[in-house]
PDB file of C-alpha atoms in Angstrom:
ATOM      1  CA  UNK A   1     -64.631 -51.926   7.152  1.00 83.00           C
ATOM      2  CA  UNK A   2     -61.064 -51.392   7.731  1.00 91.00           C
ATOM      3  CA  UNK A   3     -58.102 -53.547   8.705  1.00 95.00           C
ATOM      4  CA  UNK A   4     -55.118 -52.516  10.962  1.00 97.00           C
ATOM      5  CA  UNK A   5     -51.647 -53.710  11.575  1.00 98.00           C
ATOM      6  CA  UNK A   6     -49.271 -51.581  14.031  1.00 98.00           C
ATOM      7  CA  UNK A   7     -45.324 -52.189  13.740  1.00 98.00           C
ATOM      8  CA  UNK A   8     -43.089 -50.227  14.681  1.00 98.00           C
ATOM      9  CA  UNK A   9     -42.714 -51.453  18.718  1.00 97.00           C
ATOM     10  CA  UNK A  10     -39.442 -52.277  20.655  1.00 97.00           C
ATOM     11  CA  UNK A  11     -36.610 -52.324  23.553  1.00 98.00           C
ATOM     12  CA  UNK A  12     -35.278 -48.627  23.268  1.00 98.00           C
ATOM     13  CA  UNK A  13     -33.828 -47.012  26.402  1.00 98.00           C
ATOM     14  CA  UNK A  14     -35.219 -44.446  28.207  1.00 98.00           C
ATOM     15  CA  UNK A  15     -34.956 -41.098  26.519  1.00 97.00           C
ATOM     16  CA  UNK A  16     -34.851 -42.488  23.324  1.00 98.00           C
ATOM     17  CA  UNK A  17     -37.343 -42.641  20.688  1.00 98.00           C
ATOM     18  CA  UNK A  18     -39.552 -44.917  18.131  1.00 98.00           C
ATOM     19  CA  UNK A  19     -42.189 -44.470  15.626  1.00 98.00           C
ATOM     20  CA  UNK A  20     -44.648 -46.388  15.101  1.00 98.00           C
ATOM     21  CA  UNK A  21     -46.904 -46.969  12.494  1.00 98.00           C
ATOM     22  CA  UNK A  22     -50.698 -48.509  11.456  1.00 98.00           C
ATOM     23  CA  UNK A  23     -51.242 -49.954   8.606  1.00 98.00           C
ATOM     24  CA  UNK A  24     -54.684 -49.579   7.006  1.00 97.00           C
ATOM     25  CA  UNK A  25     -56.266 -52.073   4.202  1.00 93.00           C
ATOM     26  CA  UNK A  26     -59.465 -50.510   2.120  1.00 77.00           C
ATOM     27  CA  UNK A  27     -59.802 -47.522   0.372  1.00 74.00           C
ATOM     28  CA  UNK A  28     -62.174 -45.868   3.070  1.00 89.00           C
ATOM     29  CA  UNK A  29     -58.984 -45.068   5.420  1.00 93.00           C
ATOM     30  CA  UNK A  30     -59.184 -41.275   5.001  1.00 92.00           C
ATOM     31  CA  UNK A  31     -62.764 -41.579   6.133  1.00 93.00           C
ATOM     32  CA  UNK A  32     -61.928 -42.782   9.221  1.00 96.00           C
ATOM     33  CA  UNK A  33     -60.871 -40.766  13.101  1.00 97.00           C
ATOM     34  CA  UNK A  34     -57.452 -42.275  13.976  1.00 98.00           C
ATOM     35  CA  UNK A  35     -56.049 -42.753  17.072  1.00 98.00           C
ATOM     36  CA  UNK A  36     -53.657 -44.406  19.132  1.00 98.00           C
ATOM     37  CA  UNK A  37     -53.995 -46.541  22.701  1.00 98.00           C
ATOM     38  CA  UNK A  38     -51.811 -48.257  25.182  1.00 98.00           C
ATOM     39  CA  UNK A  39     -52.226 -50.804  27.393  1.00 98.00           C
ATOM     40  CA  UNK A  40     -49.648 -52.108  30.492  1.00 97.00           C
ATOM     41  CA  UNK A  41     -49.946 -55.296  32.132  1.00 93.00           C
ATOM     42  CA  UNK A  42     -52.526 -55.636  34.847  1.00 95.00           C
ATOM     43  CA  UNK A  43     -54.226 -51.809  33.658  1.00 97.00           C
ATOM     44  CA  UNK A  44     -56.738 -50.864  31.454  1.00 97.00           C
ATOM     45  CA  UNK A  45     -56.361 -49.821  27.942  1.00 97.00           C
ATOM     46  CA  UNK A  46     -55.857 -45.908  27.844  1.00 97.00           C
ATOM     47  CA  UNK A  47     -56.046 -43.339  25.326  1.00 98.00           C
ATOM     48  CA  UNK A  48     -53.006 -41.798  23.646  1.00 98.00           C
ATOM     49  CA  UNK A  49     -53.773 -39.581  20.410  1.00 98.00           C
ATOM     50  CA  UNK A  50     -56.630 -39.116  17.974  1.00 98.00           C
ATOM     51  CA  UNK A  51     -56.085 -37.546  14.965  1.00 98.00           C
ATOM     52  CA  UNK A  52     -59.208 -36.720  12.384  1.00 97.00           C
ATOM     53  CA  UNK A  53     -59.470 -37.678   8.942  1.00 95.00           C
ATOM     54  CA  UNK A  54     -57.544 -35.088   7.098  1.00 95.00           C
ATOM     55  CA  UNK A  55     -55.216 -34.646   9.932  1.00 95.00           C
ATOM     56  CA  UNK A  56     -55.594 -31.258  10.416  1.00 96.00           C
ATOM     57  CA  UNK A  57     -57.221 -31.970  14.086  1.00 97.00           C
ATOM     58  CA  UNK A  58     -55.146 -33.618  16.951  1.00 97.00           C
ATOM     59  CA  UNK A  59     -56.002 -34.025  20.516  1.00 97.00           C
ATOM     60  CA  UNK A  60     -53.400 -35.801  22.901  1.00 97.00           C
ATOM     61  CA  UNK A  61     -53.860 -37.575  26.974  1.00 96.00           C
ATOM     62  CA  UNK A  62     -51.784 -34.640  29.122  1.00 95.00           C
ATOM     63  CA  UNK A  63     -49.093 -36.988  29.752  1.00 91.00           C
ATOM     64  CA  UNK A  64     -48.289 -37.305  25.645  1.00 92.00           C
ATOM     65  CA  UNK A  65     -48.502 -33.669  25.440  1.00 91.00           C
ATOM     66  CA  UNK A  66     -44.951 -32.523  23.860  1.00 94.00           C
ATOM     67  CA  UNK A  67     -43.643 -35.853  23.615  1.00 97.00           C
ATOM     68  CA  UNK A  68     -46.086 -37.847  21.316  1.00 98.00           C
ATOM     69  CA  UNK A  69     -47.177 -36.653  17.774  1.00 98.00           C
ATOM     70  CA  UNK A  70     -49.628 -38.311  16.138  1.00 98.00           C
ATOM     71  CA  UNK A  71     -50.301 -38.077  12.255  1.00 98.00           C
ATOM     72  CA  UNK A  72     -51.544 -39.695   9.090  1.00 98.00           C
ATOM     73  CA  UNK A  73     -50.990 -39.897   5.620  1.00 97.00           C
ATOM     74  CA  UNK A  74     -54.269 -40.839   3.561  1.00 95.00           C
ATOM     75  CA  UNK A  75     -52.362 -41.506   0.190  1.00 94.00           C
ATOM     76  CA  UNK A  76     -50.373 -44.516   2.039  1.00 95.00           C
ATOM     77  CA  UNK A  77     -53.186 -45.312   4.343  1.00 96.00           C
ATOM     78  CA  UNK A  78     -50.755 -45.305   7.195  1.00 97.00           C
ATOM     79  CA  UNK A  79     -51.207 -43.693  10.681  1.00 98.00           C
ATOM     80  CA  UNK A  80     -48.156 -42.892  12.889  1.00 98.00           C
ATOM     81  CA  UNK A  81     -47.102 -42.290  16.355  1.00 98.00           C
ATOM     82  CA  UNK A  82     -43.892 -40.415  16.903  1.00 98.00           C
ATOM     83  CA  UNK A  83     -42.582 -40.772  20.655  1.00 98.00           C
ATOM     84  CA  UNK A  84     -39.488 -38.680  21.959  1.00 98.00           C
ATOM     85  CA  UNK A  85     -38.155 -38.755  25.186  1.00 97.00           C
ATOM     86  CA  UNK A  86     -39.946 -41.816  26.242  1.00 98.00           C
ATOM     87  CA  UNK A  87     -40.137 -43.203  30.213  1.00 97.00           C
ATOM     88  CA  UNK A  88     -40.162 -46.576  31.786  1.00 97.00           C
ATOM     89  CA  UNK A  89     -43.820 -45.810  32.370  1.00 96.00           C
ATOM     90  CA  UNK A  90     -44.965 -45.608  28.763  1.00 97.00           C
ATOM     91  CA  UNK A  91     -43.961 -49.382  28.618  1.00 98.00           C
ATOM     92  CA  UNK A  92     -47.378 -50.832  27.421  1.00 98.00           C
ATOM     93  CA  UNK A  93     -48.937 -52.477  23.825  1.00 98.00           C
ATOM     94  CA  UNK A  94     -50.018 -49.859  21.624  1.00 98.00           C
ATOM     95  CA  UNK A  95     -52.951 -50.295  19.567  1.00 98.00           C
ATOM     96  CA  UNK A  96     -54.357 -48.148  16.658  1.00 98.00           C
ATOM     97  CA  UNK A  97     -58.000 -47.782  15.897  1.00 98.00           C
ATOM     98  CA  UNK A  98     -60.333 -46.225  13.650  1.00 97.00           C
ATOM     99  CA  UNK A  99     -64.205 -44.858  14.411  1.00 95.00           C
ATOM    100  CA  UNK A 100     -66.338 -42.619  12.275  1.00 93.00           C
ATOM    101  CA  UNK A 101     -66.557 -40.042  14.797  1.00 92.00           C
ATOM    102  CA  UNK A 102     -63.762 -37.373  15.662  1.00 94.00           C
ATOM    103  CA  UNK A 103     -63.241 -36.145  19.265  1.00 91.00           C
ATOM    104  CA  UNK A 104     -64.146 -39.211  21.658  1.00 92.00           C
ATOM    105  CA  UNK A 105     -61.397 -40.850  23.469  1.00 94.00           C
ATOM    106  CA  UNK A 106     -62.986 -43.971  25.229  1.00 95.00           C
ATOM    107  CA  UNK A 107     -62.540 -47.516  23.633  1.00 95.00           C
ATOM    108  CA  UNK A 108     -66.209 -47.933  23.407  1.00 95.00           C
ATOM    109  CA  UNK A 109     -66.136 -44.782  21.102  1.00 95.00           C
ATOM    110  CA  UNK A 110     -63.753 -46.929  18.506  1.00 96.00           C
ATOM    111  CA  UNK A 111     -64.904 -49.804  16.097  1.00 94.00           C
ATOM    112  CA  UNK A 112     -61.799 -51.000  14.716  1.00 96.00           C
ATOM    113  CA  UNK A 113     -58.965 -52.412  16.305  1.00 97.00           C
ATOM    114  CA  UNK A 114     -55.290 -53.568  15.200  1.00 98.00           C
ATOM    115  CA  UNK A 115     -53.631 -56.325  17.398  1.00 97.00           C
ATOM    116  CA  UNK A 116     -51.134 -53.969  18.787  1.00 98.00           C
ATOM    117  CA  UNK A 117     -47.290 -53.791  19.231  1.00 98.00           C
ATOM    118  CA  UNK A 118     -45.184 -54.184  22.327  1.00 98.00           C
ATOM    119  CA  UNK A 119     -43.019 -51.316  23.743  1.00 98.00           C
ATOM    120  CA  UNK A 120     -40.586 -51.547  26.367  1.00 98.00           C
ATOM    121  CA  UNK A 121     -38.706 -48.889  27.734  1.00 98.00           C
ATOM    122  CA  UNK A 122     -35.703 -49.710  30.091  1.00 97.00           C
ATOM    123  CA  UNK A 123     -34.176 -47.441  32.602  1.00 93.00           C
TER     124      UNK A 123
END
């Protein structure tokens, strides 16, 4: 089992940036398929990034492609989300979570959750 707790969220402006980060409790992090969501009010919770266990395999949603990087370092047990040149329309709660299995992108697919942190991006 793994616990996760995302910081990182804020007010930034749009075009700015912010990184966010997961951290993981347990020593069976690196075990684990990574991968960041994001849910806005009123819409269902949509995939970001997934990132596999040694980090040498990312897959990113089209509209992250470029502007999102996803990674991971095992020896911190700490996931990350790196977002440049953000919009009004990435606005949303971003959640990390963890499943055994690499390449999936639904939230059915994922068994652990963190409680997720706010973003806000102003125009």
């Amino acid at each position: 089992q793994v616990q996760l707790v995302e910081s990182g969220g804020g007010l930034v402006q749009a075009g700015g940036s912010l990184r966010l980060s997961c951290a993981a409790s347990g020593r069976t992090f690196r075990s684990y398929t990574m991968a960041w969501f994001r849910q806005a009010p009123g819409k269902e919770r949509e995939f970001v990034a997934t990132i596999n266990w040694s980090g040498g395999l990312t897959f990113y949603a089209d509209s992250m492609k470029g502007r999102f990087t996803i990674s991971r370092d095992n020896a911190k047990n700490t996931l990350y989300l790196q977002m440049n040149s953000l919009k009004p329309e990435d606005t949303a709660v971003y959640f990390c979570a963890a499943s055994r299995i690499y390449g999936r992108v639904s939230t059915a697919s994922f068994d652990y959750w963190g409680q997720g942190t706010q973003v806000t991006v102003s125009s």
